[in-house]
Amino acid sequence: MALDLIIRNGTLVSATDRHVADIGISDGRITAIEAAGTLTAAAEVIEAGRLHVLPGLIDEHVHFRQPGFEAEEDWLTGSRAAVMGGVTTVLEMPNTVPPTGSVATARQKLALAAERSLCDFGIYGLAGESVEAVAGLIGSGLIVGLKVFLGPTTGGHRAPDDDVLRHLLELARAADLRVGFHAEDESLLRVAEARLRTAGRTDARAHLESRPIAAEVAAIDHAGQLLRETGAPGHVFHLTSLEGLAAVGRWRAAGVDLTCEATPHHLLLGLGVYERQGGLARVNPPIRGEPHSAALLAALADGRIDCLGSDHAPHLAEAKHAASIWDVPGGFAGVETLLPLLLTEVHEGRLTLERLVSVTSERPAHAWKLWPRKGAVVEGADADLTLVDLQRPGVVHSADLHGKNNVSPFEGRPTVGAPVATVVRGRIVMRDGELLGRPGWGRAVNDEKDQARPSV
Ligand SMILES: [Zn+2]
């Protein structure tokens, strides 16, 4: 078969090993993996002799804000930032307007994404108030998983009552759909925040104090209990603390299929961020600094944390600079900085490149049932590849990023290692910092047309 693209002489990295090879791509798929220097004829060749070739990154946690909050982000600008940052697939959160809590709203969002996205995408469904609507969504094949907000965040979505949640988890189990939790106990947060507001606190650290670790542990225990009762597979998004990590470990030991995620800001930022960046650093759940960040990084490095997600959640810059912390919305841009920040940890020796591949592609692909079409460089898989230069220095500057609103708590942070090419289903969408993709190239990971092709 004639090849469309060859990636030649790159060091191919998986979660378990690395070796130099040629990769042949035709019709959007990987069709040949051969000894270095053996593939020659193709329409296009990338000489990757100095580069490492990773399975395309899956960012399992982005908020692209569309529909409903298009002033903050949309599918075109969000996916543009993604591919510029080496991300080939995003999984997008349901707290939009309308929320993605029914078949109709899921179809609406998938259509918006299909028209605009430069990268591939999947969406989460919201475990909201209408049991009937969510039940239909669970069986629809339109979503990669369910999201439950146990604590309040952007959009103000509340957790359903336990009897409703239990029913939804039973349905999710039957559909073999993983259920991800925003794990903060709402009642504990309410008490802490009221106390701080009464005391007249408006500073950035008050946000941290308003969301205590006990709330994370209580919510993980709540989720763990429901998951054990129902047998549904679960996931904890944006884990922040040592104690939360231990709670996840306890439920795993109790037999619950529970995966978890860490974000770059919880792994890498210290408490100094509140003094440096003020309210800009507000995110739910909050940045806790040491000893939590080092413990999370160690857990990422040894496999206790399954996935790395950016929690890309942009807001207007003026909103992030509001005078009182209580008026600042939670979240900031992150999809484009995820890879350079973590490659820097590889450079510093705190994480291996193999582990980075595991948490950014292999394990997210398993958790959300995309494996092995996504998350693996094997013959037959989608030709999603991220080529990185491990030595390339950089500095995080919001002004250089490609989303609609790029405020970042990592502003000014030096990095070593950067993506130099992003390939989505065989098409080079970014090369050497130049955007080559076009809106509409991205495709839903659960697109039926796509699944009809030969299996891997
Ligand atoms: Zn989020």
Coordinates of C-alpha atoms and ligand atoms in Angstrom, one line a residue:
M1 CA 0.0 0.0 0.0
A2 CA 1.3 3.5 -0.8
L3 CA 2.2 5.5 2.2
D4 CA 1.0 9.0 2.8
L5 CA 3.5 9.8 5.5
I6 CA 6.6 8.3 7.0
I7 CA 8.1 9.3 10.3
R8 CA 11.7 8.2 9.9
N9 CA 14.3 7.3 12.5
G10 CA 12.4 8.6 15.5
T11 CA 12.7 7.1 19.0
L12 CA 9.3 5.5 19.5
V13 CA 8.2 5.5 23.1
S14 CA 5.5 3.4 24.8
A15 CA 4.6 3.0 28.4
T16 CA 7.1 0.2 28.7
D17 CA 10.0 0.8 26.3
R18 CA 11.5 2.8 23.5
H19 CA 13.2 1.9 20.2
V20 CA 14.2 3.6 17.0
A21 CA 11.9 2.8 14.1
D22 CA 10.2 4.1 11.0
I23 CA 6.4 4.6 11.1
G24 CA 4.4 4.3 7.9
I25 CA 1.0 6.0 7.7
S26 CA -1.8 5.6 5.1
D27 CA -5.4 6.6 5.2
G28 CA -5.1 8.0 8.7
R29 CA -3.8 4.9 10.3
I30 CA -0.5 3.4 11.2
T31 CA 0.1 0.7 8.6
A32 CA 3.8 -0.1 9.1
I33 CA 6.3 0.0 12.0
E34 CA 9.7 -1.1 10.6
A35 CA 13.4 -1.1 11.3
A36 CA 14.9 2.4 11.2
G37 CA 15.8 3.5 7.6
T38 CA 13.7 0.8 5.8
L39 CA 10.6 2.8 4.8
T40 CA 11.4 5.1 1.9
A41 CA 8.5 6.0 -0.4
A42 CA 5.8 8.3 0.8
A43 CA 4.1 11.5 -0.2
E44 CA 5.6 13.1 2.8
V45 CA 8.5 12.3 5.2
I46 CA 9.4 13.6 8.6
E47 CA 13.0 13.0 9.5
A48 CA 12.7 12.4 13.2
G49 CA 16.3 11.4 14.0
R50 CA 16.7 13.7 17.0
L51 CA 13.1 13.4 18.1
H52 CA 11.0 11.1 20.4
V53 CA 7.7 9.9 19.0
L54 CA 4.9 9.5 21.5
P55 CA 1.4 8.2 21.0
G56 CA -0.7 11.3 20.5
L57 CA -1.6 12.9 23.8
I58 CA -5.1 12.4 25.2
D59 CA -6.0 15.3 27.5
E60 CA -8.9 13.7 29.4
H61 CA -10.0 16.9 31.1
V62 CA -10.8 20.0 29.1
H63 CA -13.6 22.6 29.3
F64 CA -14.0 24.1 25.8
R65 CA -17.0 26.1 27.0
Q66 CA -19.1 25.7 23.9
P67 CA -22.1 25.8 23.9
G68 CA -22.8 28.6 26.3
F69 CA -19.6 30.3 27.3
E70 CA -18.1 31.2 23.9
A71 CA -16.5 34.4 25.1
E72 CA -14.2 32.2 27.2
E73 CA -13.3 29.4 24.7
D74 CA -14.9 27.5 21.8
W75 CA -14.1 24.3 20.0
L76 CA -11.9 25.9 17.4
T77 CA -9.8 28.0 19.7
G78 CA -9.6 25.2 22.4
S79 CA -8.6 22.5 19.9
R80 CA -6.1 24.9 18.3
A81 CA -4.4 25.3 21.7
A82 CA -4.5 21.5 22.0
V83 CA -2.7 20.7 18.8
M84 CA -0.2 23.5 19.3
G85 CA 0.6 21.7 22.6
G86 CA 0.9 18.3 21.2
V87 CA -2.5 17.0 22.2
T88 CA -4.3 14.9 19.6
T89 CA -7.5 14.0 21.5
V90 CA -9.5 15.9 24.1
L91 CA -12.2 14.6 26.4
E92 CA -14.5 17.5 27.2
M93 CA -16.5 18.3 30.3
P94 CA -20.3 18.6 30.4
N95 CA -20.8 21.8 32.4
T96 CA -21.7 23.9 29.4
V97 CA -25.0 25.7 28.7
P98 CA -27.0 23.7 28.1
P99 CA -25.2 21.0 30.2
T100 CA -24.5 17.8 28.4
G101 CA -27.1 15.8 30.3
S102 CA -29.2 14.3 27.5
V103 CA -29.0 12.7 24.1
A104 CA -30.1 15.9 22.4
T105 CA -27.5 18.1 24.2
A106 CA -24.8 15.5 23.5
R107 CA -25.7 15.5 19.8
Q108 CA -25.6 19.3 19.8
K109 CA -22.2 19.5 21.3
L110 CA -20.8 16.7 19.1
A111 CA -22.0 18.6 16.0
L112 CA -20.4 21.9 17.2
A113 CA -17.2 20.0 17.8
A114 CA -17.2 18.2 14.5
E115 CA -17.6 21.4 12.6
R116 CA -14.8 23.3 14.5
S117 CA -12.3 21.0 16.1
L118 CA -8.8 20.5 14.9
C119 CA -8.2 17.5 17.1
D120 CA -10.2 14.4 17.9
F121 CA -12.6 14.6 20.7
G122 CA -14.9 12.7 23.1
I123 CA -17.4 14.2 25.5
Y124 CA -18.6 13.4 29.0
G125 CA -22.2 13.2 30.0
L126 CA -23.5 15.1 33.1
A127 CA -25.1 13.1 35.9
G128 CA -27.8 15.7 36.3
E129 CA -31.2 16.0 37.8
S130 CA -33.2 14.2 35.0
V131 CA -32.7 10.5 35.5
E132 CA -34.6 9.7 32.3
A133 CA -32.4 12.1 30.2
V134 CA -29.1 10.7 31.6
A135 CA -30.3 7.1 31.3
G136 CA -30.9 7.7 27.6
L137 CA -27.5 9.3 27.3
I138 CA -25.7 6.4 29.1
G139 CA -27.1 3.9 26.5
S140 CA -26.5 6.2 23.5
G141 CA -22.9 5.5 22.7
L142 CA -22.4 9.3 22.4
I143 CA -20.3 9.8 25.5
V144 CA -17.0 8.4 26.8
G145 CA -18.0 8.5 30.4
L146 CA -20.2 10.2 33.0
K147 CA -19.2 13.2 35.2
V148 CA -20.6 13.7 38.7
F149 CA -20.0 17.0 40.5
L150 CA -20.1 16.2 44.2
G151 CA -18.9 19.8 44.9
P152 CA -19.9 23.1 43.4
T153 CA -17.9 24.6 40.5
T154 CA -18.4 26.5 37.2
G155 CA -22.0 26.1 36.1
G156 CA -23.2 25.5 39.7
H157 CA -24.1 21.8 39.0
R158 CA -25.2 19.9 42.1
A159 CA -24.8 16.2 42.8
P160 CA -28.0 14.2 42.3
D161 CA -29.4 12.6 45.5
D162 CA -27.8 9.3 46.4
D163 CA -30.8 7.2 45.3
V164 CA -30.6 8.9 41.8
L165 CA -26.8 8.5 41.7
R166 CA -27.0 4.9 42.7
H167 CA -29.5 4.2 39.8
L168 CA -27.2 6.1 37.3
L169 CA -24.2 4.1 38.5
E170 CA -26.1 0.9 38.0
L171 CA -26.9 1.9 34.4
A172 CA -23.3 3.0 33.9
R173 CA -22.1 -0.4 35.1
A174 CA -24.4 -2.2 32.7
A175 CA -23.1 0.0 29.9
D176 CA -19.5 -0.5 31.0
L177 CA -19.1 3.3 31.2
R178 CA -16.7 4.8 33.7
V179 CA -18.0 7.5 36.1
G180 CA -15.7 10.4 37.0
F181 CA -16.1 12.5 40.1
H182 CA -15.3 16.1 41.0
A183 CA -14.6 15.0 44.6
E184 CA -15.3 17.8 47.1
D185 CA -18.0 17.4 49.7
E186 CA -20.4 20.3 49.3
S187 CA -21.6 20.7 52.9
L188 CA -18.0 20.9 54.2
L189 CA -17.2 23.5 51.7
R190 CA -20.2 25.6 52.5
V191 CA -19.3 25.7 56.2
A192 CA -15.7 26.7 55.6
E193 CA -16.5 29.4 53.1
A194 CA -19.2 31.0 55.3
R195 CA -16.7 31.2 58.2
L196 CA -14.1 32.9 56.0
R197 CA -16.6 35.3 54.5
T198 CA -17.8 36.3 57.9
A199 CA -14.2 36.9 59.0
G200 CA -14.0 39.4 56.1
R201 CA -11.4 37.5 54.2
T202 CA -11.1 38.3 50.4
D203 CA -7.5 37.2 49.7
A204 CA -6.4 34.4 47.4
R205 CA -5.4 32.0 50.3
A206 CA -9.0 32.2 51.6
H207 CA -10.0 30.1 48.6
L208 CA -7.6 27.4 49.6
E209 CA -8.8 27.5 53.2
S210 CA -12.5 27.3 52.1
R211 CA -11.9 24.0 50.4
P212 CA -10.4 21.7 53.0
I213 CA -8.7 18.4 52.4
A214 CA -11.4 16.8 54.6
A215 CA -13.9 17.7 51.9
E216 CA -11.9 15.8 49.3
V217 CA -11.6 12.7 51.4
A218 CA -15.3 12.8 52.3
A219 CA -16.3 13.0 48.7
I220 CA -13.9 10.2 47.6
D221 CA -15.3 8.0 50.4
H222 CA -18.9 8.9 49.3
A223 CA -18.1 8.0 45.7
G224 CA -16.2 4.8 46.8
Q225 CA -19.1 3.6 48.8
L226 CA -21.6 4.1 45.9
L227 CA -19.1 2.5 43.4
R228 CA -18.7 -0.5 45.7
E229 CA -22.4 -0.9 46.1
T230 CA -23.1 -0.7 42.4
G231 CA -20.0 -2.2 40.8
A232 CA -19.6 0.7 38.4
P233 CA -16.0 1.7 37.4
G234 CA -15.1 5.1 38.8
H235 CA -12.5 7.8 38.4
V236 CA -11.4 10.7 40.6
F237 CA -10.6 13.9 38.6
H238 CA -8.0 16.4 39.8
L239 CA -6.8 14.7 43.0
T240 CA -5.1 17.3 45.2
S241 CA -3.9 15.8 48.5
L242 CA -1.9 13.1 50.2
E243 CA -5.1 12.1 52.1
G244 CA -7.1 12.0 48.9
L245 CA -4.5 9.7 47.4
A246 CA -4.7 7.4 50.4
A247 CA -8.5 7.4 50.2
V248 CA -8.3 6.3 46.5
G249 CA -5.9 3.5 47.6
R250 CA -8.2 2.3 50.3
W251 CA -11.2 1.9 47.8
R252 CA -8.9 0.1 45.4
A253 CA -7.9 -2.2 48.1
A254 CA -11.6 -2.8 48.8
G255 CA -12.0 -4.0 45.2
V256 CA -13.4 -0.9 43.6
D257 CA -12.2 -0.3 40.0
L258 CA -11.1 3.3 40.7
T259 CA -8.8 5.3 38.5
C260 CA -7.6 8.8 39.2
E261 CA -6.1 11.9 37.6
A262 CA -3.7 14.6 38.6
T263 CA -3.3 18.0 36.9
P264 CA -0.1 20.0 36.2
H265 CA -1.1 22.7 38.7
H266 CA -1.6 20.4 41.6
L267 CA 1.6 18.5 40.8
L268 CA 3.9 21.4 40.2
L269 CA 2.8 24.6 41.9
G270 CA 3.6 25.6 45.4
L271 CA 1.7 27.9 47.8
G272 CA 3.8 30.8 46.6
V273 CA 1.5 30.9 43.6
Y274 CA -1.1 32.7 45.8
E275 CA 1.3 35.5 46.6
R276 CA 2.7 35.7 43.1
Q277 CA -0.5 35.4 41.1
G278 CA -3.2 36.3 43.6
G279 CA -6.8 35.3 42.6
L280 CA -5.6 34.1 39.2
A281 CA -4.5 30.9 40.9
R282 CA -8.1 30.1 42.0
V283 CA -9.1 26.7 40.8
N284 CA -11.5 24.0 42.1
P285 CA -10.2 22.1 43.9
P286 CA -7.4 24.4 45.1
I287 CA -3.6 24.2 44.7
R288 CA -2.2 22.9 48.0
G289 CA 1.6 23.0 47.5
E290 CA 3.8 20.8 49.6
P291 CA 3.8 18.1 50.8
H292 CA 0.9 17.3 48.6
S293 CA 2.4 18.2 45.2
A294 CA 5.5 16.1 45.8
A295 CA 3.4 13.1 46.9
L296 CA 1.2 13.4 43.8
L297 CA 4.2 13.6 41.6
A298 CA 5.7 10.5 43.2
A299 CA 2.3 8.7 42.7
L300 CA 2.3 9.8 39.1
A301 CA 5.8 8.5 38.7
D302 CA 5.1 5.1 40.3
G303 CA 1.7 4.4 38.7
R304 CA -0.8 5.1 41.5
I305 CA -2.1 8.0 39.5
D306 CA -3.4 6.8 36.2
C307 CA -4.0 9.9 34.2
L308 CA -2.7 13.4 33.6
G309 CA -5.4 15.9 32.6
S310 CA -4.9 19.7 32.2
D311 CA -8.4 20.8 33.5
H312 CA -8.1 23.5 30.8
A313 CA -10.8 25.9 32.0
P314 CA -10.3 29.4 30.6
H315 CA -12.0 32.6 31.9
L316 CA -11.8 36.2 30.7
A317 CA -8.7 37.8 32.0
E318 CA -10.6 40.6 33.8
A319 CA -12.7 38.0 35.7
K320 CA -9.5 36.3 36.9
H321 CA -8.2 39.6 38.3
A322 CA -11.3 40.5 40.3
A323 CA -10.5 42.3 43.6
S324 CA -12.2 39.8 45.9
I325 CA -11.3 36.1 45.7
W326 CA -15.0 35.2 46.0
D327 CA -15.7 36.9 42.7
V328 CA -12.9 35.1 40.8
P329 CA -14.1 32.1 38.7
G330 CA -12.2 28.8 39.2
G331 CA -9.8 27.6 36.5
F332 CA -7.4 28.8 33.8
A333 CA -5.9 27.7 30.4
G334 CA -3.8 24.5 30.5
V335 CA -4.2 22.2 27.4
E336 CA -1.2 23.8 25.6
T337 CA 1.2 23.9 28.5
L338 CA 0.6 20.3 29.8
L339 CA 3.2 18.6 27.7
P340 CA 6.1 21.2 28.0
L341 CA 5.6 21.3 31.8
L342 CA 5.7 17.6 32.2
L343 CA 8.6 17.1 29.8
T344 CA 10.4 19.5 32.1
E345 CA 9.8 17.0 34.9
V346 CA 11.2 14.3 32.7
H347 CA 14.3 16.5 32.0
E348 CA 14.7 17.0 35.8
G349 CA 14.6 13.3 36.4
R350 CA 11.4 13.2 38.4
L351 CA 9.4 11.3 35.8
T352 CA 10.4 8.9 33.0
L353 CA 9.2 9.5 29.4
E354 CA 7.6 6.0 29.6
R355 CA 5.5 7.0 32.6
L356 CA 4.6 10.3 30.8
V357 CA 3.3 8.2 27.9
S358 CA 1.4 6.0 30.3
V359 CA -0.5 8.9 32.0
T360 CA -1.1 11.0 28.8
S361 CA -2.1 8.3 26.4
E362 CA -2.1 4.6 27.3
R363 CA -4.1 4.7 30.6
P364 CA -6.6 7.4 29.6
A365 CA -7.2 5.4 26.4
H366 CA -8.0 2.3 28.6
A367 CA -10.0 4.2 31.1
W368 CA -12.4 5.8 28.5
K369 CA -12.4 2.7 26.2
L370 CA -10.4 4.3 23.3
W371 CA -7.7 1.6 23.4
P372 CA -6.1 0.6 21.1
R373 CA -7.4 2.9 18.4
K374 CA -6.0 5.7 20.5
G375 CA -3.2 5.6 23.0
A376 CA -0.9 3.1 21.2
V377 CA 1.5 3.2 18.3
V378 CA 0.6 -0.1 16.8
E379 CA -0.3 -1.2 13.3
G380 CA -4.0 -0.5 12.7
A381 CA -4.3 2.3 15.3
D382 CA -5.2 5.8 14.4
A383 CA -2.1 7.7 13.3
D384 CA -2.1 10.1 16.2
L385 CA 1.5 11.0 17.1
T386 CA 3.2 13.7 19.1
L387 CA 6.9 14.4 18.2
V388 CA 8.9 16.0 20.9
D389 CA 12.3 17.5 21.2
L390 CA 13.4 16.7 24.8
Q391 CA 16.1 19.5 24.8
R392 CA 14.1 22.4 23.5
P393 CA 13.9 25.2 26.0
G394 CA 10.9 27.5 26.4
V395 CA 9.1 29.8 28.8
V396 CA 5.4 29.8 29.5
H397 CA 4.0 33.1 28.3
S398 CA 0.2 33.5 28.1
A399 CA 0.8 35.8 25.1
D400 CA 2.3 32.9 23.1
L401 CA -0.6 30.5 23.7
H402 CA -3.4 29.7 21.2
G403 CA -6.6 29.5 23.1
K404 CA -9.1 32.3 23.4
N405 CA -8.2 33.3 26.9
N406 CA -4.8 32.2 28.0
V407 CA -4.2 33.3 31.6
S408 CA -1.9 30.7 33.2
P409 CA -0.6 30.4 36.8
F410 CA 2.6 29.1 35.2
E411 CA 3.3 32.5 33.6
G412 CA 7.1 33.0 33.4
R413 CA 8.0 29.4 34.2
P414 CA 10.9 28.0 32.2
T415 CA 10.5 24.6 30.5
V416 CA 12.8 22.1 28.8
G417 CA 11.2 19.8 26.2
A418 CA 8.5 20.7 23.7
P419 CA 6.3 19.2 21.1
V420 CA 7.6 20.0 17.6
A421 CA 5.0 18.2 15.5
T422 CA 1.4 17.0 16.1
V423 CA -0.2 14.4 13.8
V424 CA -3.9 13.7 14.0
R425 CA -5.1 10.7 12.0
G426 CA -2.2 11.0 9.6
R427 CA -2.5 14.7 9.1
I428 CA 0.3 17.0 10.3
V429 CA -1.7 19.7 12.2
M430 CA 1.3 21.4 13.9
R431 CA 4.9 21.5 12.9
D432 CA 7.7 23.6 14.4
G433 CA 5.2 25.9 16.0
E434 CA 3.2 26.5 12.9
L435 CA -0.5 25.6 12.9
L436 CA -1.3 23.4 9.8
G437 CA -4.6 21.9 10.9
R438 CA -8.0 23.1 9.8
P439 CA -11.3 23.3 11.7
G440 CA -13.4 20.2 11.1
W441 CA -10.6 17.7 10.8
G442 CA -11.3 16.5 14.3
R443 CA -13.6 13.6 14.7
A444 CA -15.6 12.1 17.5
V445 CA -13.8 9.1 19.1
N446 CA -17.1 7.2 19.1
D447 CA -18.1 8.1 15.5
E448 CA -19.9 5.1 14.1
K449 CA -18.5 5.5 10.6
D450 CA -15.1 5.3 12.0
Q451 CA -15.7 2.2 14.1
A452 CA -16.8 0.3 11.0
R453 CA -13.3 0.0 9.8
P454 CA -11.1 -3.1 10.4
S455 CA -10.3 -3.6 14.1
V456 CA -6.8 -3.3 15.5
Ligands
ZN1 ZN -12.6 20.5 35.3

